[in-house]
Short mmCIF file of C-alpha atoms in Angstrom, two decimals:
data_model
loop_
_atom_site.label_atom_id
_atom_site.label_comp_id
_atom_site.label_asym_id
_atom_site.label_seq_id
_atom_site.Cartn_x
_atom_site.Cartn_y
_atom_site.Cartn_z
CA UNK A 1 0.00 0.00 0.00
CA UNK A 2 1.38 3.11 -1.37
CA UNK A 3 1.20 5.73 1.84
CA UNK A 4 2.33 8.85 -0.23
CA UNK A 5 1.16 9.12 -3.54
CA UNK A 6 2.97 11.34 -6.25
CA UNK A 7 2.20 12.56 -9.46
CA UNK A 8 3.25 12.89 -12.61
CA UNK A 9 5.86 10.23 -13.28
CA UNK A 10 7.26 12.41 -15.87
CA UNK A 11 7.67 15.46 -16.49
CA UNK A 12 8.97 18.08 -19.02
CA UNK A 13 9.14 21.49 -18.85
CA UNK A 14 10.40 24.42 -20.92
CA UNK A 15 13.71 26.51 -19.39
CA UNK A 16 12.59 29.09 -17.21
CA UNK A 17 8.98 27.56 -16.51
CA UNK A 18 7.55 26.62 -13.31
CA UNK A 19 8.00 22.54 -12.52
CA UNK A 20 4.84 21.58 -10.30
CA UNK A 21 5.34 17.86 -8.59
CA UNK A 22 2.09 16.91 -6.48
CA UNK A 23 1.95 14.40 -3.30
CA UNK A 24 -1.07 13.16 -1.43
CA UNK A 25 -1.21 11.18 1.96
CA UNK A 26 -3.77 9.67 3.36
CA UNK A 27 -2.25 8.89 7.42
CA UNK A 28 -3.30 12.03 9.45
CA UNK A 29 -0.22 10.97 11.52
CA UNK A 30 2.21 12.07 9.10
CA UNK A 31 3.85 15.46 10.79
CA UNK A 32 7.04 15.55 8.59
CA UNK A 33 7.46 16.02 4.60
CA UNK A 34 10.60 16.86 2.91
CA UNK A 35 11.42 16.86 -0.83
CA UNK A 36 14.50 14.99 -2.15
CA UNK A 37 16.32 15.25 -5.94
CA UNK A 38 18.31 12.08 -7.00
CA UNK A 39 20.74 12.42 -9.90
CA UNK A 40 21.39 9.19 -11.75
CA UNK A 41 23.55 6.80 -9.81
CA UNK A 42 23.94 9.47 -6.63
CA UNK A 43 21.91 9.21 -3.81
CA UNK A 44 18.99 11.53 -2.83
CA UNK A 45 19.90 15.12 -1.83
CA UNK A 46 17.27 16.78 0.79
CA UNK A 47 15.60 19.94 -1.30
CA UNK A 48 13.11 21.13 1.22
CA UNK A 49 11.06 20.01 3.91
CA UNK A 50 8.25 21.65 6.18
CA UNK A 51 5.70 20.63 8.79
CA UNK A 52 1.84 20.89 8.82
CA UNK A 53 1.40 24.09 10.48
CA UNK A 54 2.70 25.82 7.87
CA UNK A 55 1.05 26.24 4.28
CA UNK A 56 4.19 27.11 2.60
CA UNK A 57 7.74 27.00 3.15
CA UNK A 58 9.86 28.76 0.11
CA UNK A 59 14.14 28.21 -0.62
CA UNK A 60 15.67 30.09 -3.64
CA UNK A 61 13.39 28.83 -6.11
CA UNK A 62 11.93 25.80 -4.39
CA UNK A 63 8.55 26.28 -2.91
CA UNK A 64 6.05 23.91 -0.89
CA UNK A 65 3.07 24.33 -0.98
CA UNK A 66 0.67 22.11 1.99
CA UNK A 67 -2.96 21.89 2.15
CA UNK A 68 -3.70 20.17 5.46
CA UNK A 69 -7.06 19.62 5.20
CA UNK A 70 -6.71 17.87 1.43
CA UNK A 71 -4.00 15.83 2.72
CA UNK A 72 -1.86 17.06 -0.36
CA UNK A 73 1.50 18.92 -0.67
CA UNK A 74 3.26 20.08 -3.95
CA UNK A 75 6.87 21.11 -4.73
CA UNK A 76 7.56 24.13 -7.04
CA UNK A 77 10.44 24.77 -9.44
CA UNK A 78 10.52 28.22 -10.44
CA UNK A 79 12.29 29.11 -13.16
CA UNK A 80 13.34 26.03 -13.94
CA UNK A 81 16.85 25.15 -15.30
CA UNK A 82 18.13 21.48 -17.12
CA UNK A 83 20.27 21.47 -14.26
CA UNK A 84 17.38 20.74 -12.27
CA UNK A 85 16.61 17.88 -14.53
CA UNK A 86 16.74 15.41 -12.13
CA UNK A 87 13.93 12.83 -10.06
CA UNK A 88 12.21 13.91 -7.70
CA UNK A 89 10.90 12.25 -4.54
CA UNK A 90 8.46 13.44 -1.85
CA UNK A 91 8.03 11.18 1.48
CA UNK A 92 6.48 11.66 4.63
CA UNK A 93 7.16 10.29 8.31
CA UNK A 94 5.45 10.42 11.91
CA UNK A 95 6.47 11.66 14.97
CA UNK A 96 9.04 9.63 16.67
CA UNK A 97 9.49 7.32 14.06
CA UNK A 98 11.98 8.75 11.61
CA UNK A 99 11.52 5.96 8.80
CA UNK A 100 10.76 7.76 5.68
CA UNK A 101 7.30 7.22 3.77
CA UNK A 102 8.15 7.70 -0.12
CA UNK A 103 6.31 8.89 -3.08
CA UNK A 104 7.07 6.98 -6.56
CA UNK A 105 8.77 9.54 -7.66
CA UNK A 106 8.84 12.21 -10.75
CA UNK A 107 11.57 12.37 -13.26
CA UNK A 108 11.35 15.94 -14.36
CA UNK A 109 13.68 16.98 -17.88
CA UNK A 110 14.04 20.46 -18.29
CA UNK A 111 14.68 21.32 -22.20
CA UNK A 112 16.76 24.94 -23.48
CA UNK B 1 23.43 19.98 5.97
CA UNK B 2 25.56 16.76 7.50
CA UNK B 3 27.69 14.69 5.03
CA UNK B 4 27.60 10.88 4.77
CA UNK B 5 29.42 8.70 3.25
CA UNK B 6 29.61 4.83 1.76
CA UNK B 7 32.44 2.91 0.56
CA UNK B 8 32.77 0.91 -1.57
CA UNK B 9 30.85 3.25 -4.27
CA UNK B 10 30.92 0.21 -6.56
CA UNK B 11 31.64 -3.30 -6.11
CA UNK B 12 31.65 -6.59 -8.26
CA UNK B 13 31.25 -9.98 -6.78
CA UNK B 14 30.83 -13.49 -7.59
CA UNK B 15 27.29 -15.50 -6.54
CA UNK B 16 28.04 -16.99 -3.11
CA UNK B 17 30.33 -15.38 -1.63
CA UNK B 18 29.53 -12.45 0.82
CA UNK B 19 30.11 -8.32 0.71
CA UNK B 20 29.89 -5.55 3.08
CA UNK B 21 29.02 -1.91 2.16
CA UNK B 22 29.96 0.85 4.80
CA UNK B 23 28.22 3.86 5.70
CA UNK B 24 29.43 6.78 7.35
CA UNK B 25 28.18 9.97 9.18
CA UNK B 26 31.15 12.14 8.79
CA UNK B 27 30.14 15.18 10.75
CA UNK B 28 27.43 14.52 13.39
CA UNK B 29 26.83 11.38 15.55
CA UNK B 30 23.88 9.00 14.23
CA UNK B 31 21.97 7.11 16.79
CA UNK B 32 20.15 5.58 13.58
CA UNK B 33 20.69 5.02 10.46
CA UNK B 34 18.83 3.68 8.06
CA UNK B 35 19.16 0.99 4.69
CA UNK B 36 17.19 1.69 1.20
CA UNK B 37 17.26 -0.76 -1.84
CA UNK B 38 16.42 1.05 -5.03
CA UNK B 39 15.96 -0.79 -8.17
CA UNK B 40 16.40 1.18 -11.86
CA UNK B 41 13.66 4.01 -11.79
CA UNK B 42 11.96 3.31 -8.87
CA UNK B 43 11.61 4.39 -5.31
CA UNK B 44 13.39 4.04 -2.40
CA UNK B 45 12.54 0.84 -0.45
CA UNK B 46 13.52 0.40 3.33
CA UNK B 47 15.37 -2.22 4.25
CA UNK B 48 16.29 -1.75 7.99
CA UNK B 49 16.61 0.44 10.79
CA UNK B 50 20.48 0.45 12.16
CA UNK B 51 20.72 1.56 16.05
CA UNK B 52 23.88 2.14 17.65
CA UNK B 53 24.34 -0.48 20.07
CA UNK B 54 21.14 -2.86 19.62
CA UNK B 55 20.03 -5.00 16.77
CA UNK B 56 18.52 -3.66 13.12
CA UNK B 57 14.78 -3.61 12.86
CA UNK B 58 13.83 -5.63 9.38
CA UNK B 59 10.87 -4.71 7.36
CA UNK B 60 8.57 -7.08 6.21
CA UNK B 61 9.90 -9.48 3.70
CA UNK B 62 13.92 -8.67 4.27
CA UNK B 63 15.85 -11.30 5.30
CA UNK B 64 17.87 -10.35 8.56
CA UNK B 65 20.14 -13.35 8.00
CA UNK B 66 21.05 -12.61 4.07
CA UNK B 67 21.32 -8.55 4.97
CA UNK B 68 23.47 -8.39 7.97
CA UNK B 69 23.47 -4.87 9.70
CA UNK B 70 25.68 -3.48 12.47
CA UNK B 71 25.58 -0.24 13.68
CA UNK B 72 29.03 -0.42 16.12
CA UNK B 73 29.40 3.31 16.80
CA UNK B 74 27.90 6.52 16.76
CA UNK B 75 29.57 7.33 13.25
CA UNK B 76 29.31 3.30 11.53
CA UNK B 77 26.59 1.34 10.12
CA UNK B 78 27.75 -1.73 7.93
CA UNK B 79 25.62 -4.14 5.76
CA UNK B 80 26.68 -7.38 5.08
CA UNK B 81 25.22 -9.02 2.07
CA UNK B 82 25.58 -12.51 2.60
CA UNK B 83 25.62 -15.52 -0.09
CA UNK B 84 25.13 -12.92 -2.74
CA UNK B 85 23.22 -13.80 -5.82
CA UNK B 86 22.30 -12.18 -9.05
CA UNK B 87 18.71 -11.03 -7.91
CA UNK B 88 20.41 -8.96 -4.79
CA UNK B 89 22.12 -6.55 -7.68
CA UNK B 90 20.76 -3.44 -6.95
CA UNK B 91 21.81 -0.04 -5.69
CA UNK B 92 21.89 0.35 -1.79
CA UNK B 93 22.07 3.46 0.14
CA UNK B 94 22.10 4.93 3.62
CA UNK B 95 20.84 7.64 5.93
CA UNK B 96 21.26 9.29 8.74
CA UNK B 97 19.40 11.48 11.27
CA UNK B 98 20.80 14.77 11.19
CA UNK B 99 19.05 17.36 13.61
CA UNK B 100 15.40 16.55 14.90
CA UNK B 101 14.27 15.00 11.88
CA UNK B 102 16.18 15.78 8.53
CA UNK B 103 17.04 12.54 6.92
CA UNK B 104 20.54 12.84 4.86
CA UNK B 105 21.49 10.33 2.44
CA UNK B 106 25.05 8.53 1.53
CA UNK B 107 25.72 8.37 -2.09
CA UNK B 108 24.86 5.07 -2.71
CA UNK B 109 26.71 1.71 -3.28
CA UNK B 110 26.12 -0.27 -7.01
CA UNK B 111 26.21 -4.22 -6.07
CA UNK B 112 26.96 -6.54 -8.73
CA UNK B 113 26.50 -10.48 -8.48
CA UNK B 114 27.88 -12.16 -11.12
#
């Protein structure tokens, strides 16, 4: 059972557009979720992360975005470069239990 | 952030006989750590929580006695893959609690059984 969902699998987005990834949960419990960017044989890097009582949490040009009450959080790439080309991976975890919940995980290819 | 580290980056061995992958946290102190298995384009999938001092917890469906873990210090997790075979090829990486909750990541280790 997949406990964070992610969406798209792919994507691919023009230089200088906005990259939108989208996560859903469905365990209330969940108090903790960061954002992680894995380059091909390297292992994931930790983008962003924030906590529910927040709605958004913004770093250079990475934004979250949460929506408590629709159990969903998103991850923004603003002006988006091919070095960002990359895939990304949302997860979630509980309080006092630091194991990491993953999404599937979007590849995202950023074209000149 | 906190740096971590895993040696060997690559490594090559024959069905049967046995490997260990190291993982380090080079900065902080890691009460836990933790194992992921990652297969070409997919997610990360636990393996095991290390904690210094006591024994790994296994998820469901990892062997404990193929996928030996010991977490011997505050700065050293190691994972043993025992009687290697083809199917445990993958790419296997660590983490480590940095902070209150932030989860940092080795750079991964590339098995191949031949």
């Amino acid at each position: 059972q997949q406990q964070v969902k992610q969406s798209p699998q792919s994507l691919i987005v023009q230089k200088g557009g906005i990259s939108i990834i989208n996560c859903a949960y469905e365990n209330t419990a969940f108090d903790y979720f960061p954002w992680y960017q894995q380059f091909p044989g390297k292992g994931p890097a930790l983008l962003i992360a924030i906590r529910p009582d927040v709605s958004e949490k913004k770093e250079g040009r990475f934004t979250i975005s949460f929506n408590k009450s629709a159990k969903q959080f998103s991850l923004h790439i603003m002006d988006s470069q091919p070095g960002d080309s990359a895939t990304y991976f949302c997860a979630a975890s509980k309080p006092g239990a630091n194991n990491l919940f993953f999404g599937t995980g979007t590849r995202l290819t950023v074209i000149p | 952030g906190a740096v971590v580290s895993q040696h060997p980056s690559r490594v090559i061995c024959k069905s049967g006989t046995s490997v260990k992958i190291e993982c380090r946290s080079l900065d902080f102190q890691a009460t836990t750590m933790f194992w992921y298995r990652q297969f070409p384009k997919q997610s990360l999938m636990l393996m095991a929580t290390s904690n210094e001092g006591s024994k790994a917890t296994y998820e469901q469906g990892v062997e404990k006695d193929k996928f030996l873990i010991n977490h011997a210090s505050l700065t050293l997790s190691t994972l043993t893959v025992t009687s290697a075979h083809p199917e445990d090829s993958s790419f296997y990486i660590c983490s480590a609690i940095w902070g209150l909750r932030e989860q940092y990541f080795g750079p991964g280790t590339r098995l191949t059984v031949t």
